[in-house]
Coordinates of C-alpha atoms and ligand atoms in Angstrom, one line a residue:
M1 CA 215.8 -171.1 164.0
K2 CA 217.6 -173.3 161.0
I3 CA 218.6 -176.7 160.6
K4 CA 221.9 -176.3 160.2
R5 CA 223.5 -179.9 160.3
V6 CA 221.7 -183.2 160.2
R7 CA 223.2 -186.6 160.9
V8 CA 221.7 -190.1 160.0
T9 CA 223.9 -193.0 161.7
P10 CA 223.0 -196.6 161.1
I11 CA 223.4 -199.1 164.7
A12 CA 223.1 -202.3 165.5
F13 CA 222.6 -203.5 168.7
R14 CA 222.3 -207.4 170.3
D15 CA 218.3 -208.6 169.7
A16 CA 217.5 -212.2 171.5
P17 CA 216.5 -214.9 169.8
L18 CA 212.8 -214.5 169.6
L19 CA 210.2 -216.0 167.8
N20 CA 207.1 -215.4 165.8
A21 CA 205.0 -216.0 162.8
S22 CA 207.5 -214.5 160.3
G23 CA 210.8 -216.9 162.6
I24 CA 212.9 -215.4 164.4
H25 CA 214.8 -212.3 165.9
E26 CA 218.2 -212.1 163.8
P27 CA 220.8 -211.9 166.2
F28 CA 220.9 -208.3 165.6
A29 CA 218.6 -205.3 165.4
L30 CA 219.3 -202.3 163.3
R31 CA 217.9 -199.3 163.4
S32 CA 218.6 -195.2 162.8
I33 CA 219.6 -192.5 165.2
I34 CA 218.9 -189.4 163.6
E35 CA 220.3 -185.6 165.1
V36 CA 219.5 -183.0 163.8
E37 CA 221.0 -179.7 165.1
S38 CA 220.2 -176.1 164.9
D39 CA 221.5 -172.8 163.5
N40 CA 221.6 -171.6 168.0
G41 CA 222.8 -174.1 168.8
Y42 CA 220.3 -177.5 169.6
I43 CA 220.2 -181.0 169.0
G44 CA 217.3 -182.8 168.7
L45 CA 217.5 -187.1 168.7
G46 CA 214.9 -188.8 166.3
E47 CA 215.0 -193.0 166.3
S48 CA 213.7 -195.1 163.6
Y49 CA 213.8 -198.2 161.4
G50 CA 217.5 -199.0 160.1
D51 CA 216.3 -201.7 157.3
A52 CA 218.0 -200.9 153.8
P53 CA 215.1 -199.2 152.2
V54 CA 214.6 -197.0 154.9
L55 CA 217.6 -196.0 155.6
A56 CA 218.2 -194.9 152.4
V57 CA 215.9 -192.3 152.4
L58 CA 216.7 -190.6 155.8
Q59 CA 220.2 -190.3 154.7
A60 CA 219.4 -189.0 151.4
M61 CA 217.4 -186.4 153.7
Q62 CA 220.3 -185.5 155.1
D63 CA 221.6 -182.5 153.2
S64 CA 217.9 -181.2 152.0
L65 CA 217.0 -179.9 155.2
V66 CA 219.9 -177.9 155.7
G67 CA 218.8 -174.0 155.9
L68 CA 215.0 -175.7 157.1
D69 CA 213.4 -173.7 159.5
A70 CA 212.9 -176.3 162.8
F71 CA 209.1 -175.5 162.7
D72 CA 208.2 -175.9 159.4
L73 CA 206.9 -179.5 159.9
N74 CA 204.8 -178.6 156.6
G75 CA 208.5 -177.8 154.8
L76 CA 210.1 -181.2 156.1
R77 CA 207.2 -183.3 155.0
A78 CA 207.6 -181.5 151.0
R79 CA 210.6 -182.3 151.1
V80 CA 210.1 -186.3 152.6
I81 CA 207.4 -186.5 149.5
Q82 CA 210.1 -185.0 146.8
T83 CA 213.1 -187.2 147.8
V84 CA 211.1 -190.5 148.2
A85 CA 209.5 -189.9 144.7
R86 CA 213.5 -189.0 143.4
L87 CA 214.6 -192.2 145.0
G88 CA 211.8 -194.1 143.8
P89 CA 209.7 -196.9 145.4
A90 CA 211.4 -199.6 147.7
E91 CA 211.3 -203.5 147.9
A92 CA 209.1 -204.9 150.3
G93 CA 210.1 -205.6 154.1
A94 CA 209.3 -207.3 157.1
E95 CA 205.8 -208.2 157.6
L96 CA 206.1 -207.3 160.8
A97 CA 207.3 -204.7 160.4
P98 CA 204.9 -202.1 158.4
G99 CA 206.9 -199.5 158.7
S100 CA 209.5 -201.3 155.9
H101 CA 206.5 -201.3 153.6
P102 CA 207.1 -199.2 150.6
S103 CA 203.4 -197.6 151.3
K104 CA 204.8 -196.0 154.3
Q105 CA 208.0 -194.9 153.1
V106 CA 206.8 -191.3 153.5
A107 CA 205.2 -191.3 156.8
N108 CA 208.3 -193.0 158.6
A109 CA 210.5 -191.2 157.1
Y110 CA 208.9 -188.2 157.6
S111 CA 208.4 -189.3 161.1
A112 CA 211.8 -189.6 161.9
F113 CA 212.5 -186.9 160.9
E114 CA 209.5 -184.9 162.5
V115 CA 210.4 -186.7 166.0
A116 CA 214.0 -184.6 165.9
F117 CA 212.4 -181.5 164.7
L118 CA 209.9 -180.9 167.4
D119 CA 213.1 -182.3 170.1
V120 CA 214.6 -178.9 168.9
Q121 CA 211.9 -177.1 169.0
A122 CA 210.8 -178.1 172.6
R123 CA 214.5 -177.4 173.8
S124 CA 214.5 -174.0 172.2
L125 CA 211.6 -173.2 174.0
N126 CA 212.6 -175.1 177.4
M127 CA 209.8 -177.3 177.7
P128 CA 209.3 -181.0 177.0
L129 CA 207.8 -182.3 174.0
V130 CA 204.5 -183.3 175.2
D131 CA 204.4 -179.5 175.7
L132 CA 204.4 -179.1 171.8
L133 CA 201.5 -181.8 171.7
G134 CA 199.1 -180.0 174.1
G135 CA 200.5 -181.0 177.7
A136 CA 200.8 -183.9 179.3
I137 CA 197.5 -185.6 180.3
R138 CA 199.6 -188.1 182.4
T139 CA 203.2 -187.6 183.4
E140 CA 203.3 -191.9 183.9
V141 CA 202.8 -194.3 180.6
P142 CA 201.6 -197.5 181.0
F143 CA 203.3 -200.5 179.4
S144 CA 202.9 -204.0 179.3
A145 CA 205.2 -207.1 179.4
Y146 CA 205.5 -208.6 176.3
L147 CA 206.4 -212.0 176.5
F148 CA 208.2 -214.0 174.2
F149 CA 208.4 -217.5 173.1
K150 CA 212.4 -217.9 172.2
Y151 CA 215.4 -220.0 172.5
A152 CA 218.1 -219.7 174.8
K153 CA 220.8 -218.8 172.2
H154 CA 221.2 -217.8 168.6
I155 CA 222.6 -220.8 166.2
D156 CA 225.0 -218.5 165.1
A157 CA 226.0 -218.0 168.7
P158 CA 227.6 -214.5 167.5
Y159 CA 228.0 -213.7 171.0
A160 CA 227.1 -215.3 174.8
P161 CA 223.8 -216.2 175.2
D162 CA 221.1 -213.5 176.9
S163 CA 220.2 -213.8 180.0
W164 CA 216.2 -214.7 179.5
G165 CA 217.1 -218.6 178.9
E166 CA 215.1 -221.0 176.9
A167 CA 210.8 -220.1 176.8
L168 CA 209.2 -222.9 175.1
S169 CA 207.0 -224.5 177.9
E170 CA 203.9 -223.1 179.9
E171 CA 206.2 -222.8 183.2
Q172 CA 208.8 -221.5 181.1
I173 CA 206.6 -218.3 180.1
V174 CA 205.3 -218.1 183.2
A175 CA 208.8 -217.5 184.7
Q176 CA 209.3 -215.2 181.7
A177 CA 206.9 -213.2 182.7
A178 CA 207.8 -213.2 186.6
R179 CA 210.8 -212.1 185.6
M180 CA 209.8 -209.4 183.4
I181 CA 206.6 -208.2 186.1
E182 CA 209.5 -208.2 188.9
A183 CA 211.8 -206.3 187.6
H184 CA 209.2 -203.8 185.9
G185 CA 206.5 -203.9 188.1
F186 CA 203.9 -204.4 184.4
K187 CA 200.5 -204.6 185.0
S188 CA 199.6 -206.1 182.1
I189 CA 200.7 -209.1 179.7
K190 CA 201.0 -209.6 175.9
L191 CA 202.3 -213.0 174.8
K192 CA 203.7 -212.8 171.0
A193 CA 202.1 -216.3 169.5
G194 CA 201.4 -217.7 166.0
A195 CA 205.1 -219.1 166.1
L196 CA 203.8 -222.6 168.4
E197 CA 201.2 -225.1 167.9
P198 CA 198.1 -222.7 168.8
E199 CA 196.8 -225.1 171.1
H200 CA 200.3 -224.9 173.2
E201 CA 200.2 -221.0 172.8
V202 CA 196.5 -221.3 174.8
A203 CA 198.0 -223.5 177.0
C204 CA 200.2 -220.9 178.1
I205 CA 197.9 -218.0 178.2
K206 CA 196.1 -220.5 180.4
A207 CA 199.0 -220.8 182.6
L208 CA 199.7 -217.4 182.7
K209 CA 196.3 -216.5 183.8
K210 CA 196.1 -218.7 186.9
A211 CA 200.0 -217.1 187.9
F212 CA 198.9 -213.8 187.4
P213 CA 194.9 -213.3 187.5
D214 CA 194.9 -209.9 188.4
H215 CA 196.6 -208.7 185.0
P216 CA 194.9 -208.2 182.2
L217 CA 196.5 -210.4 178.9
R218 CA 196.4 -210.3 174.7
I219 CA 197.7 -213.0 172.5
D220 CA 199.3 -211.8 168.9
P221 CA 199.4 -215.2 166.7
N222 CA 200.7 -212.1 163.9
G223 CA 197.6 -213.2 161.3
N224 CA 199.0 -217.0 161.6
W225 CA 195.7 -218.3 162.0
S226 CA 192.7 -219.4 160.1
L227 CA 189.4 -218.0 160.4
E228 CA 189.1 -221.7 162.0
T229 CA 191.6 -221.9 163.7
A230 CA 191.4 -218.4 165.3
L231 CA 187.3 -219.3 165.7
R232 CA 188.7 -222.8 168.1
M233 CA 191.2 -221.0 170.0
A234 CA 188.9 -218.0 170.5
E235 CA 186.5 -220.7 171.9
L236 CA 189.2 -222.5 174.2
L237 CA 190.4 -218.8 175.8
G238 CA 186.5 -218.0 176.9
D239 CA 187.7 -214.2 178.7
D240 CA 190.9 -214.9 179.3
L241 CA 192.1 -211.8 177.0
Q242 CA 191.7 -208.7 177.1
Y243 CA 192.0 -208.4 173.7
Y244 CA 192.6 -210.7 170.9
E245 CA 195.6 -209.4 168.9
D246 CA 195.7 -210.0 165.1
P247 CA 194.8 -212.9 165.5
T248 CA 193.8 -214.0 161.5
P249 CA 194.6 -212.3 158.3
G250 CA 193.0 -209.7 156.8
L251 CA 189.9 -206.7 157.0
D252 CA 187.7 -209.6 155.8
G253 CA 189.2 -212.1 158.6
M254 CA 188.7 -210.2 161.7
A255 CA 185.5 -208.6 160.7
E256 CA 184.3 -211.8 160.4
L257 CA 185.6 -212.9 163.3
H258 CA 184.5 -210.3 165.7
E259 CA 181.1 -210.9 164.1
R260 CA 180.9 -214.5 164.9
T261 CA 183.3 -214.5 168.8
G262 CA 181.9 -210.2 170.0
L263 CA 185.9 -211.1 171.5
P264 CA 187.9 -207.5 170.9
L265 CA 190.1 -207.4 168.0
A266 CA 193.3 -205.2 168.4
T267 CA 195.4 -204.7 165.6
N268 CA 198.7 -203.6 164.3
M269 CA 198.7 -205.4 160.8
V270 CA 195.2 -204.5 159.3
V271 CA 195.1 -201.1 159.8
T272 CA 198.3 -199.4 159.4
D273 CA 197.0 -196.0 157.9
F274 CA 193.9 -194.1 157.5
D275 CA 192.9 -195.4 154.6
E276 CA 192.6 -199.3 156.1
F277 CA 191.6 -198.0 159.2
R278 CA 188.1 -196.6 157.1
R279 CA 187.8 -199.6 155.6
S280 CA 188.0 -201.1 159.1
V281 CA 184.9 -199.1 160.7
A282 CA 183.0 -200.1 157.6
L283 CA 183.4 -203.7 157.8
N284 CA 184.1 -203.7 161.8
S285 CA 187.0 -205.4 161.5
V286 CA 188.5 -204.1 164.8
Q287 CA 187.4 -202.6 168.2
I288 CA 191.3 -201.7 169.4
V289 CA 193.9 -200.5 166.9
L290 CA 197.1 -200.1 168.3
A291 CA 199.6 -197.1 167.0
D292 CA 202.6 -196.3 166.1
H293 CA 204.4 -192.8 165.6
H294 CA 207.2 -194.5 163.4
Y295 CA 205.0 -195.9 160.7
W296 CA 201.6 -193.7 161.2
G297 CA 203.7 -190.4 160.0
G298 CA 204.8 -188.7 163.2
L299 CA 203.7 -188.1 166.7
R300 CA 200.8 -185.5 165.4
D301 CA 199.4 -187.9 163.6
T302 CA 199.2 -190.5 165.6
Q303 CA 197.0 -187.9 167.9
A304 CA 195.0 -187.9 165.1
L305 CA 194.8 -191.4 165.0
A306 CA 193.6 -190.4 168.7
R307 CA 191.0 -188.6 167.4
M308 CA 190.1 -191.2 164.9
C309 CA 189.4 -193.8 167.3
D310 CA 187.6 -191.8 169.7
T311 CA 185.2 -190.2 167.3
F312 CA 184.6 -194.2 165.8
G313 CA 184.6 -195.8 169.6
L314 CA 188.1 -197.6 168.9
G315 CA 190.4 -198.6 171.8
L316 CA 193.9 -197.2 171.3
S317 CA 197.2 -198.9 172.9
M318 CA 200.5 -198.7 171.3
H319 CA 202.7 -200.9 168.6
S320 CA 206.7 -201.7 169.4
N321 CA 209.3 -203.4 167.2
S322 CA 212.9 -203.3 169.0
H323 CA 214.1 -200.1 169.8
L324 CA 216.5 -197.9 172.0
G325 CA 215.5 -194.8 174.8
I326 CA 215.1 -192.4 172.4
S327 CA 211.9 -193.8 170.4
L328 CA 210.4 -195.3 174.4
M329 CA 210.8 -191.6 175.2
A330 CA 208.6 -190.1 171.9
M331 CA 206.2 -193.2 172.3
A332 CA 205.7 -192.2 176.0
H333 CA 205.5 -188.3 175.2
V334 CA 202.6 -189.0 172.3
A335 CA 201.5 -191.4 174.3
A336 CA 201.3 -189.1 177.3
S337 CA 199.3 -186.3 175.7
V338 CA 196.6 -188.8 174.4
P339 CA 193.1 -188.6 176.2
N340 CA 191.9 -191.7 175.2
L341 CA 195.3 -194.2 175.7
T342 CA 192.8 -197.0 176.4
Y343 CA 195.3 -199.7 177.6
A344 CA 199.0 -199.8 178.4
C345 CA 201.7 -199.8 175.4
D346 CA 203.5 -202.7 174.1
T347 CA 207.8 -202.2 174.0
H348 CA 210.6 -204.3 173.3
Y349 CA 212.5 -202.1 175.6
P350 CA 213.2 -204.9 178.7
W351 CA 214.5 -207.1 175.9
Q352 CA 217.6 -204.6 175.1
E353 CA 221.0 -205.1 176.7
E354 CA 222.4 -202.5 179.0
D355 CA 225.1 -202.4 177.5
E356 CA 223.5 -200.9 174.1
E357 CA 221.7 -198.3 175.4
V358 CA 223.1 -195.4 173.0
I359 CA 221.7 -192.4 175.4
K360 CA 223.9 -191.1 178.2
G361 CA 223.5 -192.7 181.7
G362 CA 222.0 -195.9 180.2
K363 CA 218.9 -197.8 179.9
L364 CA 215.4 -196.1 181.0
P365 CA 213.8 -197.3 184.1
I366 CA 210.0 -198.5 183.9
Q367 CA 209.1 -198.7 187.1
D368 CA 205.3 -199.4 188.3
G369 CA 204.7 -200.8 184.8
C370 CA 205.8 -197.4 183.7
V371 CA 207.7 -194.4 181.9
R372 CA 207.7 -191.2 183.9
L373 CA 208.1 -188.1 182.2
T374 CA 210.1 -185.2 183.4
R375 CA 210.1 -181.8 183.0
A376 CA 213.3 -181.9 180.9
P377 CA 213.5 -180.2 177.8
G378 CA 212.2 -182.0 174.6
L379 CA 212.4 -185.9 174.4
G380 CA 214.4 -185.5 178.1
V381 CA 217.4 -188.0 176.9
E382 CA 220.5 -187.1 175.8
L383 CA 222.8 -188.7 172.8
D384 CA 226.4 -190.7 174.0
Q385 CA 228.2 -190.4 171.5
D386 CA 230.7 -193.1 172.6
Q387 CA 227.3 -195.3 172.6
L388 CA 226.3 -194.3 168.8
A389 CA 230.0 -194.9 167.9
K390 CA 229.9 -198.3 169.4
L391 CA 227.0 -199.6 168.1
H392 CA 227.7 -198.0 164.5
E393 CA 231.1 -200.0 164.2
Q394 CA 228.7 -202.9 165.2
Y395 CA 226.7 -202.3 162.5
L396 CA 229.6 -201.8 159.9
S397 CA 230.9 -205.1 161.4
I398 CA 227.4 -207.6 160.7
D399 CA 226.4 -207.8 157.3
I400 CA 222.5 -207.6 158.3
R401 CA 220.9 -204.8 156.2
S402 CA 217.5 -205.5 156.6
R403 CA 215.2 -207.4 159.0
D404 CA 214.2 -210.8 157.6
D405 CA 213.0 -213.4 160.7
A406 CA 212.3 -216.3 157.4
R407 CA 216.1 -215.8 156.9
Q408 CA 217.1 -217.1 160.3
M409 CA 214.6 -219.0 160.7
R410 CA 215.9 -221.3 157.5
K411 CA 219.7 -221.7 159.6
Y412 CA 217.7 -223.8 162.3
D413 CA 215.8 -225.4 159.9
P414 CA 216.7 -225.0 155.4
A415 CA 212.8 -225.9 154.7
W416 CA 211.3 -223.8 156.7
K417 CA 208.9 -221.1 154.9
I418 CA 206.6 -218.5 155.8
R419 CA 202.6 -219.9 156.0
K420 CA 200.5 -217.7 156.2
P421 CA 198.0 -218.8 158.2
R422 CA 200.5 -221.4 159.1
F423 CA 198.0 -223.1 161.6
Ligands
MG501 MG1 201.2 -207.4 166.6

């Protein structure tokens, strides 16, 4: 089964004004949609970053994959390495999306196509993708409610405000959690932090604890707290948290914080590849790693990461950036295949609008906090070509070509700069 055609399409979809350590989400998020067609008529799907440096590699790959056997993942990897070497190093991207780091060019381009190749393979064998990963250990994959501080609308107001409204106060954050849990049945809650005063963010965790006493809680300041601040907040938080995600920057800072507090620390910032994993184990910097197949080098390498976590006694959860249903299903299939998924995965999916899903049938359900896998072949979703065309047109109509939350924040405050740690 040979690859006959490859198509990479950049898209843009509306994104809410969500606050974080690097600024605020822009009005549109970018993604790349990958279609890989085999000579016997199967189409495999992938979804990855849409930022210009990543897109350049993905688009440069398109023709080089034609003629490759759809089962030849080593051949795919060799061609990714060749293409990245030919194009040269990319510029650094947003820090919150480690996948756009120049060091991740091979891992993220390989991942984008690996998912599509595995999807083609599974479809040709008439089996769900998870079966190629060793089979489903679970068919219901748990996700967490992912809360954000946010404004009611974007400053540039390119479209009508989203329906979530402002969320800056404790009451508003609790209301956001209530709506998200009501809609999707999430059993755990994550609060994106590092945006407002740390004491206020901790007060919001306390309010969530009071409102949802049975939901495990996580806070993620994206390394925007100094060690001293992280220690002070740890004192205030006590044992309110399931885990403490990237409170303070660096492997050394995290190691010292863990040594001094004993709190379980999670990360998607200081352990983003196997070299950092090794260094983290040596320092005991983190106790939980957030996997993300988009930059960990695909679904099989994510399984390897899971085995490493098991070997070294670390917990495993999953990181997310703004994404649509193809990524959600890739995340769900790999999470279903991993024995030691110790925590519910993160997802931005509830933040994406109903009319902007790129797969047929619209947005996928998340019920009882879970994505359910079916026996449908491959990823179990089909591309809606009309939606793809619409979202591609939207991409062409805007001038965002790489995510930059700081640039967006400067529209609100021209003097605003990323300072890490800010607090
Ligand atoms: Mg994080």
